[in-house]
Every structure is written in structure tokens, then in C-alpha cells.
Amino acid sequence: MKNLMPGLRKFTENVFPDQKDLFETLSQCQKPHTLLITCSDSRIDPNLLTQTQPGELFVIRNAGNIIPPFGASGGGEEASIEFAIDGLKISNIVICGHSHCGAMAALMDKVDLDTLPSVKHWLRHAQTTKKRVLACRKNNDINLMDVIEENILTQTDNLKTHPSVSCALRQNKIRLYGWVYQFETGDVNIYDHKQKCFVKSVAVKEEVLNEPSRFEL
């Protein structure tokens, strides 16, 4: 706690007064444009990564940036997704994975989960990722980034089983994006459904980003 108190004082005494108008506006309502689904990993700061202000992102975080298929989990993901789309009327959904993901390492049995039964149970929602990776690569040829990227595609498929998402996609009200953030370089790779691969964000053309959806229904 002693590591947090100086930051709280700085926020109260300096940051808040400098942005008082913003926070007064946010006290009335929120109008985020993007639902960002990412990992709980402490090395990810969504607002720092996207250079956005408070109120711009509606964020769901959990181990492995996992979205269980509709009806498969008693967690809060379903409610948060529904609220983001039907309540807040967001226009973009981003699933953002990251390099060196411990959850994906655990999925591929690189981490002992005997003492983490809840984590092991949670990762069952990413078993399709594991099956897909093993189906196209020999076990000794698999690197962690293969799993991280495949998991984003798997979770996108899961996301589309949610009625609010599938309905909004059919009506071209939202766009879906898959990202991979690399801690060591600062690069963010974005999935290009035409090339069927992740490409550096600087190489993604504006017209591609503005297509009705980066992922087919």
C-alpha cells in the first residue's frame, strides 16, 4: 500500500485539478467507442498503449484474454459484452493478446497448474486454441507466439456466439479486431483477414481498418 499512496496524492492534488473538466463530464455519463478485451497481465496498460483518455475504452480483463462461448461460463464476460454493445453502443471490439503470456504457456503445459485449479478450469475455454495449434504443428515446433495469435482467433470465434455481437455484426454496427502487443518492442500487430496473418499496425491501411468487420461471420 505504501507504493500506492504517493500516486493517489499526486492524482488528487495535481492530475485531477488539471483535468477537472474531463472528470466532470465523465461524472455525467460514459461514451466509450471501443470494447477492449485483454489479459490481466500487469504489464499491459490499455490507456497507455492506445493513448486514450478515461471514458474512451470499456475494458474486460482476465487471464489469457479469454471469452467463453455464450452460455458456457457464469462469469461477468457475457454481461459486460452485452452492456458494451446494447447499452453503451460501442462501435469497435478489440481482443488484445500479448507476448510472453503466462496463460498461454500454461495452456500448452509449459506451466505446472497443480496448485492453481481455478486457472486450469478457466483455461478449458481456450482448449480449441491448443487443438488448432497442435493440428498444424508438431509439438516441438510450436512457439508461444503461435499460441498467442491462434488464441485471439479462437476467442474471436467464441465472441461471435454472443447474440449481441452476432446481431451487431450483421447490422454492420461494430468492427472486430485482433491485436498482439509485444512488450519487448512496443509493436502492436493486427490481424489482417485478407492475408490471414498478423501484420504490424504501421503496415495496416486505413481502408482496411474501415471495412465493416475484420472478421467474417
Short mmCIF file of C-alpha atoms in Angstrom, two decimals:
data_model
loop_
_atom_site.label_atom_id
_atom_site.label_comp_id
_atom_site.label_asym_id
_atom_site.label_seq_id
_atom_site.Cartn_x
_atom_site.Cartn_y
_atom_site.Cartn_z
CA MET A 1 0.00 0.00 0.00
CA LYS A 2 2.88 2.39 0.69
CA ASN A 3 3.74 2.16 -3.02
CA LEU A 4 0.25 3.36 -3.97
CA MET A 5 -0.31 6.29 -1.62
CA PRO A 6 2.13 8.72 -3.30
CA GLY A 7 0.35 8.13 -6.59
CA LEU A 8 -3.05 8.75 -5.01
CA ARG A 9 -1.85 12.03 -3.57
CA LYS A 10 -0.39 13.09 -6.92
CA PHE A 11 -3.67 12.26 -8.66
CA THR A 12 -5.78 14.16 -6.13
CA GLU A 13 -3.52 17.18 -5.87
CA ASN A 14 -2.21 17.52 -9.44
CA VAL A 15 -3.77 15.28 -12.08
CA PHE A 16 -7.44 15.75 -11.18
CA PRO A 17 -7.30 19.56 -10.97
CA ASP A 18 -5.54 19.73 -14.35
CA GLN A 19 -8.27 17.61 -15.98
CA LYS A 20 -11.23 18.71 -13.89
CA ASP A 21 -13.44 19.46 -16.90
CA LEU A 22 -12.91 15.95 -18.27
CA PHE A 23 -13.79 14.28 -14.98
CA GLU A 24 -16.85 16.49 -14.50
CA THR A 25 -18.07 15.39 -17.94
CA LEU A 26 -17.37 11.74 -17.11
CA SER A 27 -19.38 12.06 -13.91
CA GLN A 28 -22.48 12.62 -16.05
CA CYS A 29 -22.08 9.67 -18.44
CA GLN A 30 -19.65 7.45 -20.30
CA LYS A 31 -19.49 7.12 -24.07
CA PRO A 32 -16.66 4.70 -24.88
CA HIS A 33 -16.09 3.94 -28.54
CA THR A 34 -14.25 0.64 -28.04
CA LEU A 35 -14.63 -2.55 -26.03
CA LEU A 36 -11.09 -3.76 -25.32
CA ILE A 37 -10.74 -7.37 -24.18
CA THR A 38 -7.27 -8.06 -22.89
CA CYS A 39 -5.23 -10.03 -20.38
CA SER A 40 -4.94 -9.28 -16.67
CA ASP A 41 -1.16 -9.17 -17.04
CA SER A 42 0.19 -6.21 -15.07
CA ARG A 43 2.46 -5.20 -17.95
CA ILE A 44 -0.48 -4.07 -20.08
CA ASP A 45 -1.90 -0.57 -19.60
CA PRO A 46 -4.77 -0.17 -22.12
CA ASN A 47 -4.90 3.62 -21.96
CA LEU A 48 -1.13 3.96 -22.18
CA LEU A 49 -0.97 1.52 -25.09
CA THR A 50 -3.72 3.25 -27.08
CA GLN A 51 -3.01 6.78 -25.83
CA THR A 52 -6.66 7.23 -24.91
CA GLN A 53 -8.34 9.24 -22.17
CA PRO A 54 -10.59 7.94 -19.38
CA GLY A 55 -14.03 7.27 -20.81
CA GLU A 56 -12.87 6.10 -24.25
CA LEU A 57 -12.36 2.39 -23.53
CA PHE A 58 -14.70 -0.14 -21.91
CA VAL A 59 -12.34 -2.86 -20.72
CA ILE A 60 -12.71 -6.56 -19.92
CA ARG A 61 -9.63 -8.21 -18.44
CA ASN A 62 -8.94 -11.79 -17.44
CA ALA A 63 -6.17 -14.38 -17.63
CA GLY A 64 -5.48 -15.07 -21.30
CA ASN A 65 -7.95 -12.54 -22.79
CA ILE A 66 -10.47 -15.37 -22.98
CA ILE A 67 -14.14 -15.04 -23.93
CA PRO A 68 -16.10 -18.24 -23.21
CA PRO A 69 -18.77 -19.17 -25.77
CA PHE A 70 -22.20 -17.79 -24.94
CA GLY A 71 -23.76 -19.70 -22.04
CA ALA A 72 -20.57 -21.59 -21.17
CA SER A 73 -19.49 -19.56 -18.16
CA GLY A 74 -21.02 -17.97 -15.11
CA GLY A 75 -18.51 -15.13 -15.26
CA GLY A 76 -19.16 -11.50 -16.00
CA GLU A 77 -17.94 -11.52 -19.59
CA GLU A 78 -21.41 -12.10 -21.08
CA ALA A 79 -22.97 -9.23 -19.15
CA SER A 80 -20.12 -6.86 -19.91
CA ILE A 81 -20.22 -7.63 -23.63
CA GLU A 82 -23.97 -7.18 -23.79
CA PHE A 83 -23.81 -3.89 -21.88
CA ALA A 84 -20.99 -2.57 -24.07
CA ILE A 85 -22.88 -3.27 -27.30
CA ASP A 86 -26.53 -2.77 -26.41
CA GLY A 87 -26.11 -0.31 -23.57
CA LEU A 88 -23.09 1.81 -24.44
CA LYS A 89 -23.35 1.34 -28.22
CA ILE A 90 -19.62 0.84 -28.74
CA SER A 91 -18.51 0.63 -32.37
CA ASN A 92 -15.30 -1.42 -32.07
CA ILE A 93 -14.24 -4.59 -30.26
CA VAL A 94 -10.55 -5.37 -29.86
CA ILE A 95 -9.20 -8.63 -28.48
CA CYS A 96 -5.63 -7.87 -27.44
CA GLY A 97 -3.17 -10.61 -26.57
CA HIS A 98 0.47 -10.07 -25.68
CA SER A 99 3.91 -11.60 -25.86
CA HIS A 100 5.15 -13.83 -23.02
CA CYS A 101 1.59 -14.69 -21.96
CA GLY A 102 1.68 -16.98 -18.93
CA ALA A 103 -1.86 -18.20 -19.51
CA MET A 104 -0.99 -19.42 -23.00
CA ALA A 105 2.18 -21.05 -21.72
CA ALA A 106 0.06 -22.86 -19.13
CA LEU A 107 -2.41 -23.89 -21.83
CA MET A 108 0.40 -25.69 -23.64
CA ASP A 109 1.51 -27.40 -20.41
CA LYS A 110 4.59 -25.21 -20.03
CA VAL A 111 3.48 -24.21 -16.53
CA ASP A 112 2.50 -26.54 -13.67
CA LEU A 113 -1.11 -25.81 -12.69
CA ASP A 114 -1.47 -28.42 -9.95
CA THR A 115 -1.62 -25.69 -7.32
CA LEU A 116 -3.82 -23.42 -9.49
CA PRO A 117 -7.01 -25.43 -10.07
CA SER A 118 -9.15 -22.38 -10.87
CA VAL A 119 -6.71 -21.29 -13.56
CA LYS A 120 -6.71 -24.80 -15.01
CA HIS A 121 -10.52 -24.79 -15.06
CA TRP A 122 -10.61 -21.37 -16.72
CA LEU A 123 -8.25 -22.41 -19.50
CA ARG A 124 -10.71 -25.03 -20.71
CA HIS A 125 -12.26 -22.15 -22.67
CA ALA A 126 -9.04 -22.00 -24.70
CA GLN A 127 -8.74 -25.71 -25.45
CA THR A 128 -9.77 -25.08 -29.05
CA THR A 129 -6.68 -22.90 -29.37
CA LYS A 130 -4.50 -25.78 -28.23
CA LYS A 131 -6.18 -28.24 -30.59
CA ARG A 132 -5.78 -25.92 -33.57
CA VAL A 133 -2.11 -25.30 -32.90
CA LEU A 134 -1.33 -28.99 -32.37
CA ALA A 135 -3.24 -29.91 -35.53
CA CYS A 136 -1.00 -27.87 -37.79
CA ARG A 137 2.33 -28.07 -35.99
CA LYS A 138 4.38 -30.73 -34.29
CA ASN A 139 4.60 -30.18 -30.55
CA ASN A 140 8.33 -29.48 -30.64
CA ASP A 141 7.86 -26.90 -33.41
CA ILE A 142 5.35 -24.77 -31.50
CA ASN A 143 6.46 -21.41 -30.19
CA LEU A 144 4.46 -19.35 -27.73
CA MET A 145 3.63 -16.61 -30.23
CA ASP A 146 1.86 -19.20 -32.43
CA VAL A 147 -0.40 -20.00 -29.49
CA ILE A 148 -0.97 -16.35 -28.57
CA GLU A 149 -2.03 -15.47 -32.10
CA GLU A 150 -4.23 -18.54 -32.52
CA ASN A 151 -5.93 -17.82 -29.22
CA ILE A 152 -7.03 -14.41 -30.45
CA LEU A 153 -8.73 -16.06 -33.43
CA THR A 154 -10.32 -18.69 -31.19
CA GLN A 155 -11.66 -16.08 -28.80
CA THR A 156 -12.99 -14.08 -31.74
CA ASP A 157 -14.98 -17.15 -32.78
CA ASN A 158 -16.25 -17.50 -29.22
CA LEU A 159 -17.17 -13.83 -29.14
CA LYS A 160 -19.36 -14.22 -32.21
CA THR A 161 -21.52 -16.79 -30.39
CA HIS A 162 -22.84 -13.99 -28.19
CA PRO A 163 -26.20 -12.77 -29.56
CA SER A 164 -25.45 -9.08 -29.05
CA VAL A 165 -22.22 -9.44 -31.03
CA SER A 166 -23.61 -11.51 -33.90
CA CYS A 167 -26.59 -9.17 -34.24
CA ALA A 168 -24.41 -6.05 -34.28
CA LEU A 169 -22.10 -7.63 -36.85
CA ARG A 170 -24.98 -8.50 -39.16
CA GLN A 171 -26.14 -4.90 -38.96
CA ASN A 172 -22.61 -3.58 -39.53
CA LYS A 173 -22.74 -1.70 -36.24
CA ILE A 174 -19.40 -2.94 -34.91
CA ARG A 175 -15.97 -3.94 -36.16
CA LEU A 176 -13.82 -6.69 -34.66
CA TYR A 177 -10.04 -6.54 -34.41
CA GLY A 178 -7.36 -8.89 -33.15
CA TRP A 179 -4.17 -7.41 -31.73
CA VAL A 180 -0.92 -8.75 -30.30
CA TYR A 181 1.12 -6.36 -28.18
CA GLN A 182 4.82 -7.13 -27.88
CA PHE A 183 6.33 -5.87 -24.64
CA GLU A 184 9.91 -6.00 -25.82
CA THR A 185 9.49 -3.88 -28.96
CA GLY A 186 6.36 -1.84 -28.36
CA ASP A 187 4.91 -3.16 -31.62
CA VAL A 188 1.23 -3.99 -31.96
CA ASN A 189 0.41 -6.49 -34.69
CA ILE A 190 -3.11 -6.50 -36.10
CA TYR A 191 -4.81 -9.48 -37.73
CA ASP A 192 -5.43 -8.96 -41.44
CA HIS A 193 -8.17 -11.34 -42.52
CA LYS A 194 -7.25 -10.95 -46.19
CA GLN A 195 -3.65 -12.00 -45.66
CA LYS A 196 -4.66 -14.47 -42.90
CA CYS A 197 -1.88 -13.28 -40.64
CA PHE A 198 -0.91 -10.63 -38.12
CA VAL A 199 0.85 -7.58 -39.53
CA LYS A 200 2.46 -4.58 -37.88
CA SER A 201 -0.03 -1.84 -37.16
CA VAL A 202 2.03 0.66 -39.15
CA ALA A 203 1.52 -1.53 -42.25
CA VAL A 204 -2.27 -1.69 -41.96
CA LYS A 205 -4.01 0.52 -44.50
CA GLU A 206 -6.76 2.88 -43.35
CA GLU A 207 -9.29 1.49 -45.82
CA VAL A 208 -8.78 -1.99 -44.39
CA LEU A 209 -9.46 -0.74 -40.86
CA ASN A 210 -12.69 0.86 -42.03
CA GLU A 211 -14.17 -2.31 -43.51
CA PRO A 212 -17.47 -3.42 -41.89
CA SER A 213 -15.66 -6.17 -39.98
CA ARG A 214 -12.14 -7.54 -39.91
CA PHE A 215 -13.61 -10.98 -39.23
CA GLU A 216 -16.24 -12.80 -41.24
CA LEU A 217 -19.41 -14.10 -39.60
#
